[in-house]
PDB file of C-alpha atoms and ligand atoms in Angstrom:
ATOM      1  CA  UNK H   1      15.139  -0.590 -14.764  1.00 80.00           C
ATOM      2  CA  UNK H   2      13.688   1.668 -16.865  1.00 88.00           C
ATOM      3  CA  UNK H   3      12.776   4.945 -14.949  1.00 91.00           C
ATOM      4  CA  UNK H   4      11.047   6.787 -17.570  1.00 93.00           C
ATOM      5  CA  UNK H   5       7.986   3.665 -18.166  1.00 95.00           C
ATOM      6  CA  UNK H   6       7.670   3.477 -13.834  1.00 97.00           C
ATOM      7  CA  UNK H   7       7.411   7.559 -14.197  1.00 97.00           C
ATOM      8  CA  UNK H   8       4.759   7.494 -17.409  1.00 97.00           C
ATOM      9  CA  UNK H   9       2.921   4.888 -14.874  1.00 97.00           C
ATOM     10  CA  UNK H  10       3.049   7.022 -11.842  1.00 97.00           C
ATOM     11  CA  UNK H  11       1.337  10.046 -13.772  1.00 97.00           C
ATOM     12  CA  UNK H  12      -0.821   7.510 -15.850  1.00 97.00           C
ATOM     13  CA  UNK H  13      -2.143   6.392 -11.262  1.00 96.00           C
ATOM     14  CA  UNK H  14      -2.139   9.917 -10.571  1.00 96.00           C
ATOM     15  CA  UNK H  15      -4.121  11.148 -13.429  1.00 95.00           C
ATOM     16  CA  UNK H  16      -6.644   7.822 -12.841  1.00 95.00           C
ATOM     17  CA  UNK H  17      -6.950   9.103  -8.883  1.00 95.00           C
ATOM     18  CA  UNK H  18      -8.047  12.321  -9.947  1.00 93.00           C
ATOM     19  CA  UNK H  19     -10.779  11.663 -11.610  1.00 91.00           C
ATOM     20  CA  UNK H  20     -11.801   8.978 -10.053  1.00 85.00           C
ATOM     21  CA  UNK H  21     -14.830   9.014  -8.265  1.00 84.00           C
ATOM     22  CA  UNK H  22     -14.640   5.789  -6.467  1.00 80.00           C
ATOM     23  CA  UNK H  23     -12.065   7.101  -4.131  1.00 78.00           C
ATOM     24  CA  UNK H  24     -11.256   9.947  -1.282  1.00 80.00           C
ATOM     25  CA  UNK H  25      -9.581  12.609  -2.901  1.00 82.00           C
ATOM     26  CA  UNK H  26      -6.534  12.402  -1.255  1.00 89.00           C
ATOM     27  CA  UNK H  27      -6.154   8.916  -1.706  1.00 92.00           C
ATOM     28  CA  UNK H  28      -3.022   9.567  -3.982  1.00 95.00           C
ATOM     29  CA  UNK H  29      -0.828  11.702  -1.843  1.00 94.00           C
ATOM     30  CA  UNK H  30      -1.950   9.957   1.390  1.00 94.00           C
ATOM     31  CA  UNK H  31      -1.556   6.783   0.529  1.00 96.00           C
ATOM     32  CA  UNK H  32       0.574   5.559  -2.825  1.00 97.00           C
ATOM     33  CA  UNK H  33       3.230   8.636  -2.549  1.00 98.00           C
ATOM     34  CA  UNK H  34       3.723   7.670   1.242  1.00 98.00           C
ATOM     35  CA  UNK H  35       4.187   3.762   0.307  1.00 98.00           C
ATOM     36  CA  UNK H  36       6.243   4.804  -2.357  1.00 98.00           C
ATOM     37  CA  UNK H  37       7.973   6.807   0.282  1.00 98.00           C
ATOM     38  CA  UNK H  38       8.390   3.829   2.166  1.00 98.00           C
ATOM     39  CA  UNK H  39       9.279   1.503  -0.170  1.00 98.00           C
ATOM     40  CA  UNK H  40      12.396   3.543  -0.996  1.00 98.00           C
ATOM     41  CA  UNK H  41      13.133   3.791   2.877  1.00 98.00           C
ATOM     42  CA  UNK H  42      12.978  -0.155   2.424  1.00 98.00           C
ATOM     43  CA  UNK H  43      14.740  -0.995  -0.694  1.00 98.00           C
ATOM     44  CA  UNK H  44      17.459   1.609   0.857  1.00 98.00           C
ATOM     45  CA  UNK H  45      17.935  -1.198   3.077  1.00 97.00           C
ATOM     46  CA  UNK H  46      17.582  -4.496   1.460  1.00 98.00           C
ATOM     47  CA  UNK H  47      19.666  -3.451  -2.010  1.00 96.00           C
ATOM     48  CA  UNK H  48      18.995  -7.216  -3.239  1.00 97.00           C
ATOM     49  CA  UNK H  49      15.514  -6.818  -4.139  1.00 98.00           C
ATOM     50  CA  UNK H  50      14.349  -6.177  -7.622  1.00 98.00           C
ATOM     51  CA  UNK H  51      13.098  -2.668  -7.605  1.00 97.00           C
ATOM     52  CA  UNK H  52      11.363  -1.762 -10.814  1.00 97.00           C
ATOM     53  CA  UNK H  53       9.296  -4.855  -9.972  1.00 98.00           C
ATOM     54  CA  UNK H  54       8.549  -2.858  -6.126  1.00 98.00           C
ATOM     55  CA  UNK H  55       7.934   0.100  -8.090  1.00 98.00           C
ATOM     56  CA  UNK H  56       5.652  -1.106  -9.944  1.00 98.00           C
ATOM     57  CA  UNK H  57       3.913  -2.838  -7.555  1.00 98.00           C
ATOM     58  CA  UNK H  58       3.246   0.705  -5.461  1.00 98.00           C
ATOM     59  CA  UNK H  59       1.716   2.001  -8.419  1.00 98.00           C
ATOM     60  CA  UNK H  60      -0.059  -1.139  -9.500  1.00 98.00           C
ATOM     61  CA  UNK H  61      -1.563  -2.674  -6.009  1.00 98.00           C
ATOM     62  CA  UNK H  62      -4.887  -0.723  -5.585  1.00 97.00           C
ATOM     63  CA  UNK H  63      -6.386   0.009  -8.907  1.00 96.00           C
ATOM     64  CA  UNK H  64      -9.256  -2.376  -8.047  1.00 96.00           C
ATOM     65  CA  UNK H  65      -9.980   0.465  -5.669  1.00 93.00           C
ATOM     66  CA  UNK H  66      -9.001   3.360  -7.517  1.00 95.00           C
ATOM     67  CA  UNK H  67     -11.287   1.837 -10.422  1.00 95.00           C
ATOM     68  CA  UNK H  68     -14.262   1.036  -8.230  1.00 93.00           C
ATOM     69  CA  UNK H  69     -14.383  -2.539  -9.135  1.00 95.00           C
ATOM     70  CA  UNK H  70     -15.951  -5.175  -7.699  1.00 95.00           C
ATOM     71  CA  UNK H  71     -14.922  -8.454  -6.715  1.00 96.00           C
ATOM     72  CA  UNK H  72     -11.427  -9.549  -4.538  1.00 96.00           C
ATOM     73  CA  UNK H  73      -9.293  -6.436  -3.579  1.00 95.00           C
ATOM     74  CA  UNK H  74      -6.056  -8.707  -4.630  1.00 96.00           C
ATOM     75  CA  UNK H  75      -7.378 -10.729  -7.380  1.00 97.00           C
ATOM     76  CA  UNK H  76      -9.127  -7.699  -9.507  1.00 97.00           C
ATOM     77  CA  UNK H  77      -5.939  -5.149  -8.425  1.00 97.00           C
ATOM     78  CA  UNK H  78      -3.769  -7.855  -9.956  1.00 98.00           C
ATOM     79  CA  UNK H  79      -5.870  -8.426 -13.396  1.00 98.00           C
ATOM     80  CA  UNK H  80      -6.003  -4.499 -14.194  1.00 98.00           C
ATOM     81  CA  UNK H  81      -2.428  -4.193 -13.387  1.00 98.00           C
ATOM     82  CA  UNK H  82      -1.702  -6.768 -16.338  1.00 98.00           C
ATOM     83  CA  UNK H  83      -3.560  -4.499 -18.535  1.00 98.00           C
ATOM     84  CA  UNK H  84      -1.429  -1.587 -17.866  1.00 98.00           C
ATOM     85  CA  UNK H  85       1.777  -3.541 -17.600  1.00 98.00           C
ATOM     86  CA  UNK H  86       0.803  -5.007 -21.413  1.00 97.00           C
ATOM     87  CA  UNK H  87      -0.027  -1.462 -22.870  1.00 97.00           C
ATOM     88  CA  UNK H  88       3.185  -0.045 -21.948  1.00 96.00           C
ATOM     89  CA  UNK H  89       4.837  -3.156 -23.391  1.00 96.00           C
ATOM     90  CA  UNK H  90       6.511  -5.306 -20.242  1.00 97.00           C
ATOM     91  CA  UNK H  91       7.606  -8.886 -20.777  1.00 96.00           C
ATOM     92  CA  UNK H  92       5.847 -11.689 -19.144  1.00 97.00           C
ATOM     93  CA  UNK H  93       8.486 -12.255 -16.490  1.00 97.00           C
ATOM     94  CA  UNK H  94       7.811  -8.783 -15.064  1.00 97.00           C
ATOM     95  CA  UNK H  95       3.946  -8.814 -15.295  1.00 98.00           C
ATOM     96  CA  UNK H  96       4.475 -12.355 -13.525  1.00 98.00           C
ATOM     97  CA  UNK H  97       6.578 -10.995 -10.442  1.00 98.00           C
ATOM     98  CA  UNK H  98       4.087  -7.707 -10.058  1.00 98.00           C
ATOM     99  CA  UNK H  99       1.037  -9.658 -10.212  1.00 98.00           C
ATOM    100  CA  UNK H 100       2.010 -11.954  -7.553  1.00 97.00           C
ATOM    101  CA  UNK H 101       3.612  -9.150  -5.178  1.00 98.00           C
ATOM    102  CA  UNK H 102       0.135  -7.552  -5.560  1.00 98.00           C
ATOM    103  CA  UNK H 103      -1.731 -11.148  -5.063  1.00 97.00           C
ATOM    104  CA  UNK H 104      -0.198 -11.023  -1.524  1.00 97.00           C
ATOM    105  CA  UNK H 105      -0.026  -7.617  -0.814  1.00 97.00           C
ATOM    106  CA  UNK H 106      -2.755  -7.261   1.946  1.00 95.00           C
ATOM    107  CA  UNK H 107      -1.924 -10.584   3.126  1.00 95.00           C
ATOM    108  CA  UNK H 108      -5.070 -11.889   4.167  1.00 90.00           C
ATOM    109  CA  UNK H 109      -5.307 -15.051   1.839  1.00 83.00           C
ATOM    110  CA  UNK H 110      -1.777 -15.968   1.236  1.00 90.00           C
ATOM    111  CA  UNK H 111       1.597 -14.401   2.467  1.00 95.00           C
ATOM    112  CA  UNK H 112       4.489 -12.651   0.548  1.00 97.00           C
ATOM    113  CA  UNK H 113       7.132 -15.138   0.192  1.00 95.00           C
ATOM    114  CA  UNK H 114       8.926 -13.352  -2.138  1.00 97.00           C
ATOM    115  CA  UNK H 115      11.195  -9.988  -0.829  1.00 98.00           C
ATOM    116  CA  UNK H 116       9.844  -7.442  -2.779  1.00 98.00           C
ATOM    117  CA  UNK H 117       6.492  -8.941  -1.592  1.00 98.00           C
ATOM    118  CA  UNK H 118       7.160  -8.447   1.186  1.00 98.00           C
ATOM    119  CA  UNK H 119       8.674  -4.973   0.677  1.00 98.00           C
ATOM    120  CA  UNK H 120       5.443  -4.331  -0.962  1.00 98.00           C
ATOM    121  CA  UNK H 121       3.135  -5.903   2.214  1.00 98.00           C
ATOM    122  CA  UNK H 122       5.380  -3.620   4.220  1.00 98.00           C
ATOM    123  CA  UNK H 123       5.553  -0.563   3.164  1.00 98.00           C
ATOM    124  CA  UNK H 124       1.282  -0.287   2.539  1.00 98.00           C
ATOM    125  CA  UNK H 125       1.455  -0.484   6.055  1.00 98.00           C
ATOM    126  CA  UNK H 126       3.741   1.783   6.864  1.00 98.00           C
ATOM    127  CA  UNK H 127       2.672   4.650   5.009  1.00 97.00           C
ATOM    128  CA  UNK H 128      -0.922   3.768   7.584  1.00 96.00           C
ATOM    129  CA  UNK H 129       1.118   5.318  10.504  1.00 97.00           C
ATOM    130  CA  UNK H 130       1.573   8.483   8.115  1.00 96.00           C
ATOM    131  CA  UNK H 131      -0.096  11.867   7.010  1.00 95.00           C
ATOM    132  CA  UNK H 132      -2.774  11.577   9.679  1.00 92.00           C
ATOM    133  CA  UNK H 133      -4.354   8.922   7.671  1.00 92.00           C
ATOM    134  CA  UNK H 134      -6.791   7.495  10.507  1.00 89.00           C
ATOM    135  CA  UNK H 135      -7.758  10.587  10.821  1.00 89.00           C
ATOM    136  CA  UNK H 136      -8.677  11.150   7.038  1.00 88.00           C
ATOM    137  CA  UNK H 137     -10.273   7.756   7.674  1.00 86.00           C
ATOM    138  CA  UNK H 138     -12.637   9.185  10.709  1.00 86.00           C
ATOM    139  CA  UNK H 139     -13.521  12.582   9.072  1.00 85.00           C
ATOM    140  CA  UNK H 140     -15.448  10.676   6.245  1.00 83.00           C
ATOM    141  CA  UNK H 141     -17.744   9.475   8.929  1.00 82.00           C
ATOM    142  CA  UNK H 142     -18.430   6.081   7.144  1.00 83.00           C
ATOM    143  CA  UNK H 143     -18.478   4.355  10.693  1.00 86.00           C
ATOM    144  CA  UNK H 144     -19.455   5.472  13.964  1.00 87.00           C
ATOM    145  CA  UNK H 145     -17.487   6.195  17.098  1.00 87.00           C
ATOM    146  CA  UNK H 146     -17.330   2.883  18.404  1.00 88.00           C
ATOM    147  CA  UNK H 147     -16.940   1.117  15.047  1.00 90.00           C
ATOM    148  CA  UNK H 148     -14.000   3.120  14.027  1.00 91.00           C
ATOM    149  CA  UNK H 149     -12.131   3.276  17.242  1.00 92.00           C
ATOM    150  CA  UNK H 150     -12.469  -0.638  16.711  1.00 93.00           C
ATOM    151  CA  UNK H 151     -11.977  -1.090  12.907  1.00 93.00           C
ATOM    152  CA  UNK H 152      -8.688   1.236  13.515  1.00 94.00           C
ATOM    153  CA  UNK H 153      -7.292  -1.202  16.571  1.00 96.00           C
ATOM    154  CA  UNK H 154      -7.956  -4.098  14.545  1.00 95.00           C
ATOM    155  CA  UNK H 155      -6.209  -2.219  11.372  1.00 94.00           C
ATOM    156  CA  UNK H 156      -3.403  -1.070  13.637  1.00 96.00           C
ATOM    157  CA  UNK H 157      -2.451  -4.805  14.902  1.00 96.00           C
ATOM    158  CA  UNK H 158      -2.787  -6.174  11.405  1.00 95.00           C
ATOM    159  CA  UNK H 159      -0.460  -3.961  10.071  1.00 96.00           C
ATOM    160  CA  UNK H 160       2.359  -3.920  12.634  1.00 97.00           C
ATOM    161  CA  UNK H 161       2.497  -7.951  13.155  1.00 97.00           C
ATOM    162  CA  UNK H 162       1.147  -9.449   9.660  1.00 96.00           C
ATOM    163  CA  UNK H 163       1.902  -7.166   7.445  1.00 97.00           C
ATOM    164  CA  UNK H 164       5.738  -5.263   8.382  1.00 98.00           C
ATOM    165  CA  UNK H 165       8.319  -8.043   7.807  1.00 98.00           C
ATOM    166  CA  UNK H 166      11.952  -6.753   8.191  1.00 98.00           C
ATOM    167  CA  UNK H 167      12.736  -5.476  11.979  1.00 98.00           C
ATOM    168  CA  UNK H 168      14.186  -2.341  11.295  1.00 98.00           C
ATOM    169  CA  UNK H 169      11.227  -1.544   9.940  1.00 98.00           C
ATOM    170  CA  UNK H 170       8.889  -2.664  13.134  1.00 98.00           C
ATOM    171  CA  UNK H 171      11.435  -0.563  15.046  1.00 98.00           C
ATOM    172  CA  UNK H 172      10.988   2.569  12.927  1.00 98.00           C
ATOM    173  CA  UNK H 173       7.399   1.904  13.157  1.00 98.00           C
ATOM    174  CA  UNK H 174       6.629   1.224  16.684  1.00 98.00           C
ATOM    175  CA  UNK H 175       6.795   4.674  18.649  1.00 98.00           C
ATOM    176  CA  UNK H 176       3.858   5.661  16.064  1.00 97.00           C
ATOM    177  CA  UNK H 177       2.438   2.182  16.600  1.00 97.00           C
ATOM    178  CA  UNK H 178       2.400   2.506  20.563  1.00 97.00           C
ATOM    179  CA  UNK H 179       1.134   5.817  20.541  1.00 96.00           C
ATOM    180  CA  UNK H 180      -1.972   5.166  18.330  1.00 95.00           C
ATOM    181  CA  UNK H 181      -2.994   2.217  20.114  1.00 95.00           C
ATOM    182  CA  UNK H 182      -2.671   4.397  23.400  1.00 95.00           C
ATOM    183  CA  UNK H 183      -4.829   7.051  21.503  1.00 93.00           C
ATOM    184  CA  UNK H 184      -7.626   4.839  20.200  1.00 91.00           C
ATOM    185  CA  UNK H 185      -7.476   2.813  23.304  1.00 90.00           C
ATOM    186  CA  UNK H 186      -8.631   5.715  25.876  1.00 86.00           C
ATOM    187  CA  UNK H 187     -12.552   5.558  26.280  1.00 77.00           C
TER     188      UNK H 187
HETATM  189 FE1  FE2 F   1      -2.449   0.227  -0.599  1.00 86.02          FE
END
């Protein structure tokens, strides 16, 4: 695995998130360093899986949203991830393997069949029950009261039983999981 590219790649996301206008500001250290948090928490655990291809894949998954693009979240992420996977000179067999962990990553079309897929899947919803990320979510006042309490529910149940594969993870996950549904669930 080469360490120094995933780095370059990182800064290349992190540079691309702050200036990007398309997205909250904290979008990178709420979101991709948690799941790259959690990925590592994950691949800790499951030492088979390919990890430059997970890596990748964390820094790769939501360009379509850090770029503002329109068109399928999975489909678009996947295309612009090609791009930067060709500039900084991967083979095809990589770009293959990180396009389809990120054509499955939200798994609302199609599910991860592959382990680091599914590592991937995973670990974007972990990093949900993190940094007091619904709360980000409800100070940018895009929804009302009643539409967030309900968008976050839905989110919530998504996450913890279609999107976290591997049990240890659903157990690591589940006092925060409990809690917020008790929380959002009070009228
Ligand atoms: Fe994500």
């Amino acid at each position: 695995m080469n360490l120094k590219m995933i780095k370059t790649i990182k800064e290349k996301i992190e540079e691309e998130c702050t200036e990007s206008t398309k997205i909250i500001d904290w979008f990178y250290d709420t979101h991709l360093l948690e799941v790259e948090k959690q990925a590592n928490f994950l691949l800790k655990n499951l030492p088979k899986a390919d990890k430059e291809v997970v890596m990748l894949g964390v820094w790769l998954h939501d360009l379509q949203r850090i770029r503002g693009l329109k068109g399928d979240h999975q489909e678009i992420g996947a295309r612009e991830a090609e791009k930067v996977l060709k500039e900084h000179g991967y083979n095809s067999d990589v770009i293959k393997k990180v396009k389809s962990i990120i054509l499955t990553h939200s798994c609302s079309n199609n599910k991860p069949e592959t382990l680091e897929g599914k590592i991937l899947a995973t670990a974007d919803a972990m990093s949900h029950y993190y940094n007091n990320f619904f709360l980000k979510i409800a100070l940018t006042g895009e929804r009302d009261i009643n539409g967030y309490k309900k968008w976050v529910l839905e989110k919530l149940d998504r996450n913890y039983y279609k999107k976290i594969f591997f049990n240890f993870a659903k157990k690591k996950i589940k006092p925060r999981h409990d809690l917020y549904k008790k929380v959002f669930s009070l009228n």
